[in-house]
CSV table of C-alpha atoms in Angstrom, one decimal:
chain,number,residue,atom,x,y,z
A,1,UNK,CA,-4.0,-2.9,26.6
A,2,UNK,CA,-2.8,-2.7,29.9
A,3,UNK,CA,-0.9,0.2,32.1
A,4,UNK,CA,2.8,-0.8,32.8
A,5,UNK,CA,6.0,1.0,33.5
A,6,UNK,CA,9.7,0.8,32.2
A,7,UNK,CA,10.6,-1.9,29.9
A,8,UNK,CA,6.3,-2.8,29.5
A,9,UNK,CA,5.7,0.7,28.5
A,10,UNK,CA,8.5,1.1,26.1
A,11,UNK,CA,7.3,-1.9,24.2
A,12,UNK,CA,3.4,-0.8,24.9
A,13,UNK,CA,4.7,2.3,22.8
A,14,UNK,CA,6.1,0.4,19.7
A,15,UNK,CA,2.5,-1.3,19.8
A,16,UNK,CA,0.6,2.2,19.8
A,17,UNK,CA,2.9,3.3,17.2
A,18,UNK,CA,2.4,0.6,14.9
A,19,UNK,CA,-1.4,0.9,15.5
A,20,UNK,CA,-1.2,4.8,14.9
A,21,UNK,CA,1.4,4.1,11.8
A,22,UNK,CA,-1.5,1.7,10.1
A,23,UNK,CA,-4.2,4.2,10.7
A,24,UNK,CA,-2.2,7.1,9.2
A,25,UNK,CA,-1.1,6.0,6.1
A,26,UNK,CA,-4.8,4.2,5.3
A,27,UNK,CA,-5.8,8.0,5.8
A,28,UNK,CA,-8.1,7.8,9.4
A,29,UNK,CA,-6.5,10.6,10.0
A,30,UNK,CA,-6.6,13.8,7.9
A,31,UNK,CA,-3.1,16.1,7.4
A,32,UNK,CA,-3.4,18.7,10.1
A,33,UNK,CA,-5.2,17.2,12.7
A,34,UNK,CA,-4.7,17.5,16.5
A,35,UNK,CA,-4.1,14.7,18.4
A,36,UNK,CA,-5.8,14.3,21.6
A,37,UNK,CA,-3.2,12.2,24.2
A,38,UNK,CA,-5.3,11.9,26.8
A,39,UNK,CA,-7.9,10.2,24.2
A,40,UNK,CA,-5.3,8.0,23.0
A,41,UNK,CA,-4.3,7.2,26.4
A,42,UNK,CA,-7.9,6.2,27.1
A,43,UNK,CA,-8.5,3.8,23.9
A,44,UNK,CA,-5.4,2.1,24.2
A,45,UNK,CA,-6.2,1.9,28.2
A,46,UNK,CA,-2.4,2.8,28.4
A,47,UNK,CA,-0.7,6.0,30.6
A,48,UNK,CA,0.1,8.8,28.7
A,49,UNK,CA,4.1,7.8,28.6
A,50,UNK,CA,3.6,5.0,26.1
A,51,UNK,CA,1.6,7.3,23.8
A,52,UNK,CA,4.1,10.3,24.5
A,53,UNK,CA,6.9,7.4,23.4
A,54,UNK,CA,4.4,6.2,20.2
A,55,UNK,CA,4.2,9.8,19.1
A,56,UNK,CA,8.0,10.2,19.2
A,57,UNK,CA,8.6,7.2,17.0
A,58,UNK,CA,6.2,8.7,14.8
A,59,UNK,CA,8.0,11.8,14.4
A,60,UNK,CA,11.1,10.4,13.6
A,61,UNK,CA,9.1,8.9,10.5
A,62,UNK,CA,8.0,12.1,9.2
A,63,UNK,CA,4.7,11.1,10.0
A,64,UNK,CA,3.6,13.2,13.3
A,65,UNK,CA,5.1,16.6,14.8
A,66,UNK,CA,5.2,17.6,18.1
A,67,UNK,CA,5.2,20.7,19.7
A,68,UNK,CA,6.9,21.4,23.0
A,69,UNK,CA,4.3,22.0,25.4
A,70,UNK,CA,1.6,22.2,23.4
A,71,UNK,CA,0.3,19.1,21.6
A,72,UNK,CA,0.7,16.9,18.9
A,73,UNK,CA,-0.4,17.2,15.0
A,74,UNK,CA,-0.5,14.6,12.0
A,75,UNK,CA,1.8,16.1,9.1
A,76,UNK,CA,1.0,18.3,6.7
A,77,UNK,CA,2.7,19.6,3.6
A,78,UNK,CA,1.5,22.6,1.6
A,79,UNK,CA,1.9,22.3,-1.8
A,80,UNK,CA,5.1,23.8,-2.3
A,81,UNK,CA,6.8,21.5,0.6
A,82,UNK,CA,5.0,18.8,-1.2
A,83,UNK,CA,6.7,19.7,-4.7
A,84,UNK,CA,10.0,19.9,-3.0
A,85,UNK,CA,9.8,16.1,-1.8
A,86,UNK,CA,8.7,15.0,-4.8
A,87,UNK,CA,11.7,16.6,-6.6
A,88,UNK,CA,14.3,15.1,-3.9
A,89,UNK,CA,12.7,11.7,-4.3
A,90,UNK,CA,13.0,12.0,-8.4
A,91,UNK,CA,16.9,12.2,-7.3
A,92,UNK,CA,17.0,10.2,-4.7
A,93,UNK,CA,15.1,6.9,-5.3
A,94,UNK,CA,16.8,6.0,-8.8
A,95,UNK,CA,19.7,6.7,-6.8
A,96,UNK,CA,18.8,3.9,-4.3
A,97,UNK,CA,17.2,1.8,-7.0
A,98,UNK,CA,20.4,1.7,-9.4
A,99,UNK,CA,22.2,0.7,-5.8
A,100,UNK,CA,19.7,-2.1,-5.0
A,101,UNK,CA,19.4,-3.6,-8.4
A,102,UNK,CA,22.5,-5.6,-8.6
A,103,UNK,CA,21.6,-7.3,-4.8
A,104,UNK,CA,18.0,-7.8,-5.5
A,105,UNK,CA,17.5,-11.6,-5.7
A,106,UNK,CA,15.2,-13.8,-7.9
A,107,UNK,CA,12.4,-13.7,-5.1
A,108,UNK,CA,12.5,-10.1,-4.4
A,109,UNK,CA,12.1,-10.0,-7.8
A,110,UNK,CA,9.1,-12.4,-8.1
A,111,UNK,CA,7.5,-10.7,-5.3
A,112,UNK,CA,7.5,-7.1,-7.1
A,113,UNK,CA,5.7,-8.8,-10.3
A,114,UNK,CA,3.3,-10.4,-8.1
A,115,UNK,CA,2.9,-6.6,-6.1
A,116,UNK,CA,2.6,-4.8,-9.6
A,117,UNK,CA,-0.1,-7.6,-10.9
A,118,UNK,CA,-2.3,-7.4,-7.4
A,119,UNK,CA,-2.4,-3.4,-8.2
A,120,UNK,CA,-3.3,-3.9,-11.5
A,121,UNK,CA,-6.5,-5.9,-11.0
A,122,UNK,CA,-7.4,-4.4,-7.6
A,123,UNK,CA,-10.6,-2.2,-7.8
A,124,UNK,CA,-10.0,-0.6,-4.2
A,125,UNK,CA,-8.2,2.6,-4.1
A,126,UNK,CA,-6.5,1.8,-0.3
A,127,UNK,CA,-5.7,-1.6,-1.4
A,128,UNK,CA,-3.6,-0.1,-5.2
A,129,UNK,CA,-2.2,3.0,-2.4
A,130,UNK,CA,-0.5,0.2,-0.3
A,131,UNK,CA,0.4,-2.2,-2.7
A,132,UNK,CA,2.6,0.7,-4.4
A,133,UNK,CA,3.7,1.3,-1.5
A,134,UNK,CA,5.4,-2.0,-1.1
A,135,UNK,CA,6.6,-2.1,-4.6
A,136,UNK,CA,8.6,0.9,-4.4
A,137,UNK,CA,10.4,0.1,-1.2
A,138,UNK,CA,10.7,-3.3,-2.0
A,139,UNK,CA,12.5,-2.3,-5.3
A,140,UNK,CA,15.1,0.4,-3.5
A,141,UNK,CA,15.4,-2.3,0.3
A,142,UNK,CA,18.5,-4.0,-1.1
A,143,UNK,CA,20.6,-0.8,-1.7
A,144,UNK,CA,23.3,-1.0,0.9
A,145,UNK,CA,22.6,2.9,1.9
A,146,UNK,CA,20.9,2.7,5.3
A,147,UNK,CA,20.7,6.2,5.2
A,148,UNK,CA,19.3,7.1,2.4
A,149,UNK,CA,16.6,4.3,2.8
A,150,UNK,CA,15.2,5.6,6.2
A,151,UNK,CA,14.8,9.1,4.0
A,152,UNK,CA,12.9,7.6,1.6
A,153,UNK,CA,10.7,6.0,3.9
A,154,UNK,CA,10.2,9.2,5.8
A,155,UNK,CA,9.2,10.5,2.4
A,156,UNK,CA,6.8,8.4,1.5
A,157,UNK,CA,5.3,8.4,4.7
A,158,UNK,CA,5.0,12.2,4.6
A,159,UNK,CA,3.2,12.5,1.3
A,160,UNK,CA,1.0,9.3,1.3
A,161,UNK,CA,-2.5,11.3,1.5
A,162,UNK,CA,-1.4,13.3,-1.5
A,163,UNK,CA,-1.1,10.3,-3.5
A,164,UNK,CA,-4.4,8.9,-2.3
A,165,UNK,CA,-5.2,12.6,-3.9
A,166,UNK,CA,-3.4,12.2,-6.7
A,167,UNK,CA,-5.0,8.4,-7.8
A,168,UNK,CA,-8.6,10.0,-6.6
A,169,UNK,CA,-8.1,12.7,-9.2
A,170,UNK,CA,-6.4,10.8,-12.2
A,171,UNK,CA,-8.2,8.2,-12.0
A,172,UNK,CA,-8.5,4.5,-14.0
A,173,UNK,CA,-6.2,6.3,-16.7
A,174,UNK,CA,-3.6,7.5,-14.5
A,175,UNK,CA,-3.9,4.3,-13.0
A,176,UNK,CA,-3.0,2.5,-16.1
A,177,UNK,CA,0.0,4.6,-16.8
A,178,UNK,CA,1.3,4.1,-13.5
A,179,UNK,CA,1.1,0.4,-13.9
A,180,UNK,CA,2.9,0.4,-17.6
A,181,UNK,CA,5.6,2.3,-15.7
A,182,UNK,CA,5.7,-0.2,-12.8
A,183,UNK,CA,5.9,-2.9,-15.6
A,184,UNK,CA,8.9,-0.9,-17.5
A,185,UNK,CA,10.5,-0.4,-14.1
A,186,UNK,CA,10.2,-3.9,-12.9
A,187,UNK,CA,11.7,-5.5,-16.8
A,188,UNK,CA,14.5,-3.5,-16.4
A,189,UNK,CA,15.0,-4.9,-13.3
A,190,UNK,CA,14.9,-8.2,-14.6
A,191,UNK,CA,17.8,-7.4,-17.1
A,192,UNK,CA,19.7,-6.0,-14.0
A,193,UNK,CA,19.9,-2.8,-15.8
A,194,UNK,CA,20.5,-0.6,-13.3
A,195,UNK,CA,20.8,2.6,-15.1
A,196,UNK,CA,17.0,1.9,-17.4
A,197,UNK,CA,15.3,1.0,-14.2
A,198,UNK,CA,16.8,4.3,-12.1
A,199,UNK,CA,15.7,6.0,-15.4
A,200,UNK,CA,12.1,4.5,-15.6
A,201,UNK,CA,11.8,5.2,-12.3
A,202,UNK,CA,12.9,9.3,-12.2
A,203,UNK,CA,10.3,9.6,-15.0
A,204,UNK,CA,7.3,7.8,-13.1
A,205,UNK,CA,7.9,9.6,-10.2
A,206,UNK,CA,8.4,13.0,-12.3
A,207,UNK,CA,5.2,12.5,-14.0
A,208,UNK,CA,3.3,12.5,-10.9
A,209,UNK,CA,4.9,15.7,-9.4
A,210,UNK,CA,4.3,17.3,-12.5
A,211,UNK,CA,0.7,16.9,-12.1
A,212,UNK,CA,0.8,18.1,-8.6
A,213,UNK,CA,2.2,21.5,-9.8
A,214,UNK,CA,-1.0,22.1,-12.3
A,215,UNK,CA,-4.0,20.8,-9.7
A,216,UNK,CA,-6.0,21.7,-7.6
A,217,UNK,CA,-4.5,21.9,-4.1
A,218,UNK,CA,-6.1,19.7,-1.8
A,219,UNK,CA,-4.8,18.8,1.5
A,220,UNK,CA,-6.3,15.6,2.5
């Protein structure tokens, strides 16, 4: 990349952000860590104004925090903040889901059984994170609550190394529940039955914060 100013910086930003965003969520970067702006600066061969604008987007996401006149940090939750998210998203996501069921159409819906079969035979761990990923917020995109979407998204973006924790620790069984639930999720969806797939979908999401509360706490 190349240094610019105004308009070629702003839009030099989106790029470093997107390249940042990738790199989070696939874990490069542990919860907690410092980021080093001048380093940035210098691997994206960019002035410090597009990464200063990256960071910001970033924040806004839920996935960086800045600190005024000191530096920048990738998120981290401890586990009680971690709890608390995962008990506003049991709320909040069949919420968006019973919302977005009745405007999903026939290819949305074709594209979350082909999602939920890829995780099912996938062997990688980073390929089964992001193809959940997409699954959820595929199922809850159509609900006409702009709002609430960009929350969820900030949530899932905040606790994304904790599930990559979570599947490392529960392994091929927790795997396998999570994909009957996906399966009961995405049939109720089929019905357009609102009300069983925001149900199936408070209980999968339960299960998981549920076992959060009895492990191990491990920030990574």
């Amino acid at each position: 990349m190349t240094k610019g100013s105004g308009r070629d910086e702003r839009l030099l930003g989106v790029q470093i952000a997107e390249q940042l965003r990738q790199g989070i969520l696939r874990g490069d970067w542990k919860p907690g860590s410092r980021i080093q702006q001048d380093r940035l600066a210098e691997q994206f061969g960019a002035s410090r104004i597009p990464v200063r604008e990256a960071l910001r987007l970033l924040e806004n996401e839920g996935l960086v925090v800045l600190v005024p006149n000191s530096s920048a940090w990738i998120s981290k939750l401890d586990k009680a903040e971690c709890i608390e998210v995962y008990m506003m998203r049991e709320r909040l996501e069949p919420l968006a889901l019973a919302q977005s069921v009745a405007h999903l159409s026939d290819g949305d819906i074709g594209e979350l059984s082909a999602l939920a079969a890829r995780a099912r035979v996938t062997p990688d761990i980073e390929d089964y994170i992001q193809l959940d990923r997409e699954l959820h917020l595929l199922s809850v995109r159509r609900a006409p609550m702009p709002r609430l979407l960009t929350t969820i998204e900030r949530f899932w973006n905040i606790t994304q190394p904790y599930r990559r924790n979570y599947l490392a620790t529960t392994g091929a069984e927790g795997r396998w529940i999570s994909d009957v639930e996906h399966t009961l999720m995405i049939e109720a969806i089929k019905r357009r039955d609102a009300e069983e797939a925001g149900r199936m979908l408070g209980a999968h999401i339960r299960r998981t914060r549920l076992h959060l509360e009895q492990a191990a706490w491990v920030a990574e």
